Coordinates of C-alpha atoms in Angstrom, one line a residue:
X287 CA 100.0 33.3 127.5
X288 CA 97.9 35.5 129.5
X289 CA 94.4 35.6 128.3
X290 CA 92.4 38.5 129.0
X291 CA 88.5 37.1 128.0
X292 CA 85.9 39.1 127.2
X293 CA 82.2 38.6 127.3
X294 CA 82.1 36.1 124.0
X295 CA 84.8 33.5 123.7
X296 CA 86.4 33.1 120.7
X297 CA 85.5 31.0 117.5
X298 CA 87.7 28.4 118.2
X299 CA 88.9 25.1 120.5
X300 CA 91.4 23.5 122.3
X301 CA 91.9 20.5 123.8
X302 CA 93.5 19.3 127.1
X303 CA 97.1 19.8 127.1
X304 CA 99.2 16.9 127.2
X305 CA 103.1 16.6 127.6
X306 CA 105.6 14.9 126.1
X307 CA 103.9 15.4 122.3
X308 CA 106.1 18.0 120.8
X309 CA 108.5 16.1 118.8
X310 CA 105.8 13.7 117.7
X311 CA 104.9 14.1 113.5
X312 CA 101.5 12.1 113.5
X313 CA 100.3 11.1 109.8
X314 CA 97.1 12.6 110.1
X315 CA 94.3 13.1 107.1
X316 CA 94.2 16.7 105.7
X317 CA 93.4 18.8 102.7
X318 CA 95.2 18.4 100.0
X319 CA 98.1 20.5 100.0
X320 CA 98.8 24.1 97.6
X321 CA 101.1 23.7 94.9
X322 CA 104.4 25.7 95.6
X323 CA 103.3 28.1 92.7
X324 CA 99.6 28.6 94.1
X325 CA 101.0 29.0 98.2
X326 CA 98.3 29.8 99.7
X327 CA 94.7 29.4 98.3
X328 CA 92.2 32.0 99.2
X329 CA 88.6 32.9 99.0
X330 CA 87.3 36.8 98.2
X331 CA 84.8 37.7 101.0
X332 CA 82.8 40.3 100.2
X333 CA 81.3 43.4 101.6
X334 CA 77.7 43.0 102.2
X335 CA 76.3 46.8 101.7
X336 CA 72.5 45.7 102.8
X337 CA 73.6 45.3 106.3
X338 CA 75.0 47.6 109.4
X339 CA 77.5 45.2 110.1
X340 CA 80.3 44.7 107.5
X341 CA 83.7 45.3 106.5
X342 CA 84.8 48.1 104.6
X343 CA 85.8 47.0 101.6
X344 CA 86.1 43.1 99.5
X345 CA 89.2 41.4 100.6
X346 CA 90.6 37.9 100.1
X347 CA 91.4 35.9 102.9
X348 CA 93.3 32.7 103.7
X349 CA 90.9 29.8 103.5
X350 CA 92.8 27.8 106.6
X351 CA 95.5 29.1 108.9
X352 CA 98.8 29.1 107.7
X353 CA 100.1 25.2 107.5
X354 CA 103.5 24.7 108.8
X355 CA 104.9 23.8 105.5
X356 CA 103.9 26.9 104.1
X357 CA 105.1 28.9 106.8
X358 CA 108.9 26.7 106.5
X359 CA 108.7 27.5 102.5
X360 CA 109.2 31.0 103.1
X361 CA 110.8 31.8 105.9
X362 CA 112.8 29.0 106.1
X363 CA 111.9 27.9 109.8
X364 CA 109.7 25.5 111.7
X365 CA 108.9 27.0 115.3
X366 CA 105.9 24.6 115.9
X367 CA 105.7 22.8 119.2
X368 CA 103.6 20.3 117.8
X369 CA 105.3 19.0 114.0
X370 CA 103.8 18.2 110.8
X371 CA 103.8 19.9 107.7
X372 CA 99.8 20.0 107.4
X373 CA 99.3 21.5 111.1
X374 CA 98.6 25.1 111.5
X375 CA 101.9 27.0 112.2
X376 CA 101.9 28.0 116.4
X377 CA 104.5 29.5 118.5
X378 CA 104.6 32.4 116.6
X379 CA 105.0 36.2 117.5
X380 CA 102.9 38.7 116.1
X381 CA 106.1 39.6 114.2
X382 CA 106.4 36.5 112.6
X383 CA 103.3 36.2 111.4
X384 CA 103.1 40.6 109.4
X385 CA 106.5 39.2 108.2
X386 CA 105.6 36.0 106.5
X387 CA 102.6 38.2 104.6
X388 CA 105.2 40.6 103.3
X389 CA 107.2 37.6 101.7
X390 CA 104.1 35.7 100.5
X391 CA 103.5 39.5 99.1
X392 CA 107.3 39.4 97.7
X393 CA 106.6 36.0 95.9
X394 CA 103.2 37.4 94.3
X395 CA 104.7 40.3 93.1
X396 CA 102.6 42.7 95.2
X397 CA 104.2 45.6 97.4
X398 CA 104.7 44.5 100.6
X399 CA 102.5 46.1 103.4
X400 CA 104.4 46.2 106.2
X401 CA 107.4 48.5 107.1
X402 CA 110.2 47.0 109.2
X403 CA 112.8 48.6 111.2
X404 CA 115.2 47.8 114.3
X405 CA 114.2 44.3 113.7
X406 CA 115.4 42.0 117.0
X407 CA 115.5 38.5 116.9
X408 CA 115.8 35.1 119.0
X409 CA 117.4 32.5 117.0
X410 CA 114.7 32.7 114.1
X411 CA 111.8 34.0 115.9
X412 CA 111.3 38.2 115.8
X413 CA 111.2 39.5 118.8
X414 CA 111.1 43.1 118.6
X415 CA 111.0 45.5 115.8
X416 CA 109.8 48.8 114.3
X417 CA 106.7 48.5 112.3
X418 CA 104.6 50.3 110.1
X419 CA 101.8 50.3 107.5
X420 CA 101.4 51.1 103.8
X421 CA 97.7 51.1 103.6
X422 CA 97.5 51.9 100.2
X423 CA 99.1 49.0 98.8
X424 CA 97.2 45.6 97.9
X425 CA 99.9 43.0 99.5
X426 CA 99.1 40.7 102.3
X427 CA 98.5 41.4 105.9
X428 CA 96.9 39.9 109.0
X429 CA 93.2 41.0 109.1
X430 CA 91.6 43.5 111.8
X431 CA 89.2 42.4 114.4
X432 CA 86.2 43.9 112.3
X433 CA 87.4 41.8 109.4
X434 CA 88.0 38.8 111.1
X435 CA 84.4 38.6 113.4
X436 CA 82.5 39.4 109.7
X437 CA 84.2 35.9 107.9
X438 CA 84.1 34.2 110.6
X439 CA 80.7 35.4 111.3
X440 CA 80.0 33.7 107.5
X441 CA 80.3 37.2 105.8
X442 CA 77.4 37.9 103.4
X443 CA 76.1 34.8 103.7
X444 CA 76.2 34.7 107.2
X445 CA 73.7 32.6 109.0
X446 CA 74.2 34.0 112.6
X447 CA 75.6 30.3 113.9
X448 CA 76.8 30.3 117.5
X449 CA 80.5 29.2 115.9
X450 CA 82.0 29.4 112.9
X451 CA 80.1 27.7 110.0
X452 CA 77.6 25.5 112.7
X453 CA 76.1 26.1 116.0
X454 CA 77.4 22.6 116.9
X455 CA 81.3 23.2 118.2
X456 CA 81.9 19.8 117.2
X457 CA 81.4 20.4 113.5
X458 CA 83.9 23.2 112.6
X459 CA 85.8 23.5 115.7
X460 CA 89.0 21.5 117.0
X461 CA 89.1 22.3 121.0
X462 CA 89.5 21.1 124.2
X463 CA 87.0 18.2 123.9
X464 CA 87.6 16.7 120.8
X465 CA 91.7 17.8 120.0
X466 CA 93.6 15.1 121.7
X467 CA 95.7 17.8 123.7
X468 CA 96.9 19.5 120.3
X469 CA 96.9 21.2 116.8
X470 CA 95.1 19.0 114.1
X471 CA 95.4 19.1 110.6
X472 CA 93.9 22.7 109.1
X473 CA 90.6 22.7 106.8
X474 CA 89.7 19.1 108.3
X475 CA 86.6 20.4 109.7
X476 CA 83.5 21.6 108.2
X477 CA 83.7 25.3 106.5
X478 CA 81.4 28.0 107.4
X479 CA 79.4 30.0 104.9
X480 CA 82.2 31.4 102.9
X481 CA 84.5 28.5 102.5
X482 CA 86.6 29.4 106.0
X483 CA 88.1 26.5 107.4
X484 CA 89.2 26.8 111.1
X485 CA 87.9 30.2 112.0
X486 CA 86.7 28.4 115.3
X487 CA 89.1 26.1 117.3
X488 CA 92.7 24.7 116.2
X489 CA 94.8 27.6 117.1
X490 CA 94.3 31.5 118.1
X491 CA 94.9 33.6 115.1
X492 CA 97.0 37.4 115.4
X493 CA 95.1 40.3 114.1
X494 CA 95.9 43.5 112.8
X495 CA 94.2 45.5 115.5
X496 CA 95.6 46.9 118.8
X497 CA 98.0 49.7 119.6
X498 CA 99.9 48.0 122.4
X499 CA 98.1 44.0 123.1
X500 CA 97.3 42.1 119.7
X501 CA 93.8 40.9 119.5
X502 CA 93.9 37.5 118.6
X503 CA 90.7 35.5 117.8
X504 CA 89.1 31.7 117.3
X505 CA 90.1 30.1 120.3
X506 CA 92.0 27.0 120.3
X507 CA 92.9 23.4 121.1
X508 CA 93.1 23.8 124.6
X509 CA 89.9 25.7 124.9
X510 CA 86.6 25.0 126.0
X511 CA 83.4 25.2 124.0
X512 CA 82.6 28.7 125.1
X513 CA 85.6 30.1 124.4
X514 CA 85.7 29.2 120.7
X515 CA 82.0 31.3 119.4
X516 CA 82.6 33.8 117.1
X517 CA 82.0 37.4 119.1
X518 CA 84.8 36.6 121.7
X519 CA 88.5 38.0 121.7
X520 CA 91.2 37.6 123.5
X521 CA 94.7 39.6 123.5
X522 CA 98.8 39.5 123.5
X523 CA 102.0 41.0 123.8
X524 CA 103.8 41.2 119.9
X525 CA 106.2 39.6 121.1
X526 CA 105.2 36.7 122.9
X527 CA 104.8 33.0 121.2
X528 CA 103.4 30.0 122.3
X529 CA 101.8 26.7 121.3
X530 CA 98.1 28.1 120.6
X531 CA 98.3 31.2 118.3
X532 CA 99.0 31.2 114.4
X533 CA 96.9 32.8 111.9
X534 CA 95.9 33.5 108.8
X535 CA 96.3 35.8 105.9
X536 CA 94.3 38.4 104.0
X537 CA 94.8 41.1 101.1
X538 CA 92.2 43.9 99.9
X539 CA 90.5 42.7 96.1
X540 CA 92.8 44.4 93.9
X541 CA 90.8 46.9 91.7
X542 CA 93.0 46.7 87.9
X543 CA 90.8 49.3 86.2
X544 CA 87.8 49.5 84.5
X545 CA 86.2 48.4 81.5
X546 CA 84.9 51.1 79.0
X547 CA 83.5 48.1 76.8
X548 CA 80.7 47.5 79.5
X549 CA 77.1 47.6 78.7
X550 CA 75.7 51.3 79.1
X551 CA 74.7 51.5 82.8
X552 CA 76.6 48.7 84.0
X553 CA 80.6 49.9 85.4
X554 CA 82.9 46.5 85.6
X555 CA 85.9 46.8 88.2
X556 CA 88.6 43.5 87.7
X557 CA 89.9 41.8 90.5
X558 CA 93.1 39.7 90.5
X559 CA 94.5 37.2 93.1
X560 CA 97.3 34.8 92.4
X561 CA 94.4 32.1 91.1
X562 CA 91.4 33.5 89.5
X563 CA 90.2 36.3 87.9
X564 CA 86.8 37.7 89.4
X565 CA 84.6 40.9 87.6
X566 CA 82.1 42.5 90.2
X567 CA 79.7 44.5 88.7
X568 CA 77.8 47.6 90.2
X569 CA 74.4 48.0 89.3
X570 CA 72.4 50.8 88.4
X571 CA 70.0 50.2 91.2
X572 CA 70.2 52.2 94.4
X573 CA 69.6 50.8 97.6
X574 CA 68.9 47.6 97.1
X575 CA 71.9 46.1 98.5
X576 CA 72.4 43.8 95.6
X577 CA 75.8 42.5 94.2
X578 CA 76.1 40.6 90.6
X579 CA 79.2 38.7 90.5
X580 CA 81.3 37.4 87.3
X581 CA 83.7 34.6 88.6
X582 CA 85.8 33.2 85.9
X583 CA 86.8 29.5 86.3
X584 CA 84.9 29.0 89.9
X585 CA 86.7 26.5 91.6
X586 CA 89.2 25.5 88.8
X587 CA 87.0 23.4 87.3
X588 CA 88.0 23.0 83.8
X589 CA 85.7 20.4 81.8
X590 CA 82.5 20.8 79.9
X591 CA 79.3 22.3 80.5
X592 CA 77.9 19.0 81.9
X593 CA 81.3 18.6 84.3
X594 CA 80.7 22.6 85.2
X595 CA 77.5 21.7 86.3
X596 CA 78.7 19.2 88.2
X597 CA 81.2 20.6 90.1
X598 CA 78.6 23.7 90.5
X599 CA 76.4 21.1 92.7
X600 CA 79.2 19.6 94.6
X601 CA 81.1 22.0 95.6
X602 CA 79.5 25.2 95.6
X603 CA 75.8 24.0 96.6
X604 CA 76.2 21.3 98.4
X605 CA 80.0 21.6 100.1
X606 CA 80.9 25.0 100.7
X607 CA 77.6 25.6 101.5
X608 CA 77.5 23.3 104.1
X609 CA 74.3 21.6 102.4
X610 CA 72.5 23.5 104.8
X611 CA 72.0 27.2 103.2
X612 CA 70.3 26.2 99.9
X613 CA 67.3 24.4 99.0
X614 CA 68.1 21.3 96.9
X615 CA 68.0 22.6 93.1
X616 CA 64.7 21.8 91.1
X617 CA 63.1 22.6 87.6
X618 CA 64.2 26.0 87.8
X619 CA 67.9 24.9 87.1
X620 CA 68.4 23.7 83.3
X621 CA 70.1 24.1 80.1
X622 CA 69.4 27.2 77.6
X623 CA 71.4 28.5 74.8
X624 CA 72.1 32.4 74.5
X625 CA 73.3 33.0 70.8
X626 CA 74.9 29.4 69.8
X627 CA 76.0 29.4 73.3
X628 CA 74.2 26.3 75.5
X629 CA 74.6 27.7 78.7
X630 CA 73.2 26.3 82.9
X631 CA 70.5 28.7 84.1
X632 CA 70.2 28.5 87.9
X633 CA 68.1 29.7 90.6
X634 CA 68.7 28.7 94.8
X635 CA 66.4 29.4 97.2
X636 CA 67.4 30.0 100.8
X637 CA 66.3 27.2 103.0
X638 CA 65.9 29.2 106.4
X639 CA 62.6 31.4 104.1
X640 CA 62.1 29.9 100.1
X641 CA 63.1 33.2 99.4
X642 CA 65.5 33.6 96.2
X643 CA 69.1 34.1 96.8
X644 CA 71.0 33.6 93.3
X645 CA 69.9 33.8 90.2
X646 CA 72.1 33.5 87.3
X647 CA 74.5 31.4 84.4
X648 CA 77.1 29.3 83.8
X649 CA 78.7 29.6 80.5
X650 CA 81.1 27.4 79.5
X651 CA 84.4 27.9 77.5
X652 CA 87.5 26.0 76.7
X653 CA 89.8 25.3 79.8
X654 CA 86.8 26.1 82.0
X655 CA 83.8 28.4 82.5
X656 CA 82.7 32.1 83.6
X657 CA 79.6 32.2 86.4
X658 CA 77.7 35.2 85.7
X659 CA 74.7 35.9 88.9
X660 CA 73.0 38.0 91.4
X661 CA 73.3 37.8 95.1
X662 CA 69.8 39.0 95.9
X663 CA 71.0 40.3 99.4
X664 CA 67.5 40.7 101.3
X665 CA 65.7 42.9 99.5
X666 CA 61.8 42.7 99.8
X667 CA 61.6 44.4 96.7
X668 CA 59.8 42.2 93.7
X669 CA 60.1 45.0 91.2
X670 CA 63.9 45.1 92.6
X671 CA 64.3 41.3 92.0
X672 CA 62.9 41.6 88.5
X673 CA 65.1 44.4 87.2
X674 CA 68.4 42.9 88.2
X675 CA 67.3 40.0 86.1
X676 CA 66.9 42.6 83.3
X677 CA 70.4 43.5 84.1
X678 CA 71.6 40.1 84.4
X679 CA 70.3 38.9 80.8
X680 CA 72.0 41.8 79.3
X681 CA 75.5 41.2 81.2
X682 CA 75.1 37.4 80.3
X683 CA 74.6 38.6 76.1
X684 CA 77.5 40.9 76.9
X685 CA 79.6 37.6 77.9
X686 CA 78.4 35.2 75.3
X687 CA 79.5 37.9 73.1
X688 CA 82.7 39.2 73.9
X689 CA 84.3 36.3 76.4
X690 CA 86.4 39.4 78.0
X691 CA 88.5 37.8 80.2

């Protein structure tokens, strides 16, 4: 593969390159794997309006690169140099990689996005073919450049790390210095801001963008340190494979409709993946740049308040966070009760300033729990700040009330 840097390497590493380990399945610690049903998990990254740099709209994206055994499920094939059924798929052309998102689109029930004509192949592997776009559909695709760089970059939460999730290489990135001269086993780093495994090191990931070249992104095993930060690219021919590119998936959030039960003011669009159901909520205050979320069931957790709690601190404060974004939770977090509703009021502060950075609820019901909170963004506004908790105490009575979901 001919690698055509540019300024910025890209997120990810790579390690020395040593023969003679291709047919070699090592038993290595990984994540534990997706159910058949729920193939590939995914996280909703979400368009930050407050800053200059963003993507156009919310999508969801793949939270590691596609595992071999996910890739095998549906397409039936292994091309991997290096085996194991928790490794990041490689040796993969561009083709491959737009056709296993239209059958993991097939499997979910959502029209497939690409268009595929005059397809050539190589044994398995798709060589050559005519393809095209539906744009307007909500079924799975690689992500552009400008979509990749903003998740990897930590999306909305985003803070400005040399690589993805740390500025320590070590941390989130398998490359040339710590990979053993090949692929390890995906989401075994740490995650950056948004719950992205990967995004730096392991193996370089196909985009969406180019007209002739591929952009791919992330770096890989094989790389060194410079090659795997976040604002560097690299390219490819379609058609060419090899043992450091896979990728990843992503999907735009699917908007359902809207709800005409909605507080006055307040416009609810539903979003559906193959997991979870999530309501975002516009408010009805210009400029500000803030977002207030309604996540049903973050997480899967399904046990009582107490256990929603619980998992709240684990993994959304302290893991996906990195432990490193949000001051450690105080007095300000506690039980209240809204109707005959004991709910968990919570309020995290961004280390980097004390400033506020969520504000909101968790309200329990059977088989799990809705989240109902404000991403303050970063406005300096107090009189801002203290009308979206208006809003958010009357979206919180609508919940209690209804349970729409």
């Amino acid at each position: 593969m001919k690698k055509q840097v540019r300024l910025i390497a890209l997120l990810i590493v790579v390690a020395a390159m040593s023969a003679c380990k291709t047919n070699q399945v090592t038993q290595k610690s990984a994540r534990k794997p997706e159910s058949d049903k729920d193939l590939i998990k995914t996280t909703l990254v979400t368009k930050d309006v407050a800053k200059a740099k963003t993507i156009e709209a919310d999508i969801y994206m793949g939270i590691t690169e596609v595992s071999q055994k996910e890739f095998e499920t549906l397409m039936g094939f292994n091309p991997s140099e290096f085996r194991g059924e928790n490794l990041p798929v490689e040796n993969v052309t561009w083709f491959d990689a737009a056709m296993f998102c239209n059958k993991l689109s097939e499997k979910e029930g959502l029209e497939v996005y690409y268009q595929f004509n005059e397809v050539q192949k190589t044994d398995n592997t798709i060589t050559l073919a005519s393809v095209s776009e539906n744009k307007q559909t909500k079924g799975y695709r690689l992500p552009s450049k400008e979509e990749w760089c903003y998740a990897a970059a930590g999306g909305s939460l985003s803070q400005d790390n040399k690589y993805s999730g740390s500025n320590n290489a070590g941390e989130v990135a398998w490359y040339k210095d710590n990979s053993e001269g090949e692929t390890q086993p995906v989401g075994t780093k740490k995650a950056n801001e948004t719950g992205l495994y990967d995004m730096s090191g392991n193996v370089y990931e196909w985009t969406n963008s180019g007209t002739g070249n591929k952009v791919i992104m992330g770096g890989s095993w094989a790389e060194k340190e410079y090659n795997v930060e976040t604002k560097s690219d690299n390219y490819d021919k379609p058609e060419n494979h090899s043992k450091y590119t896979g990728f990843r998936v992503v999907r735009y959030a699917e908007i359902i409709a809207p709800d005409a039960s909605a507080p006055e003011g307040i416009e609810f669009k539903k979003y559906r993946n193959y997991r979870e159901v999530i309501k975002e909520i516009n408010l009805p205050l210009a400029g500000n740049g803030f977002s207030l979320l309604v996540f049903n069931n973050y997480n899967n957790c399904s046990g009582d308040l107490d256990e929603q709690i619980e998992n709240f601190k684990v993994n959304y404060v302290d893991k996906q966070m990195g432990g490193n974004f949000f001051l450690p939770l105080d007095e300000k977090c506690f039980k209240t009760t809204v109707g005959d509703k004991e709910v968990y009021r919570f309020e995290l502060f961004r280390k980097r300033d004390s400033q506020i950075e969520r504000f909101g609820y968790i309200v329990p019901y059977e088989g799990g729990a809705v989240w109902v909170f404000m991403n303050f963004g970063n406005s300096p506004k107090i009189e801002d700040r203290l009308a979206a908790k208006t809003t958010i105490d009357k979206v919180l009575d609508y919940v209690v009330e209804t349970m729409k979901f």
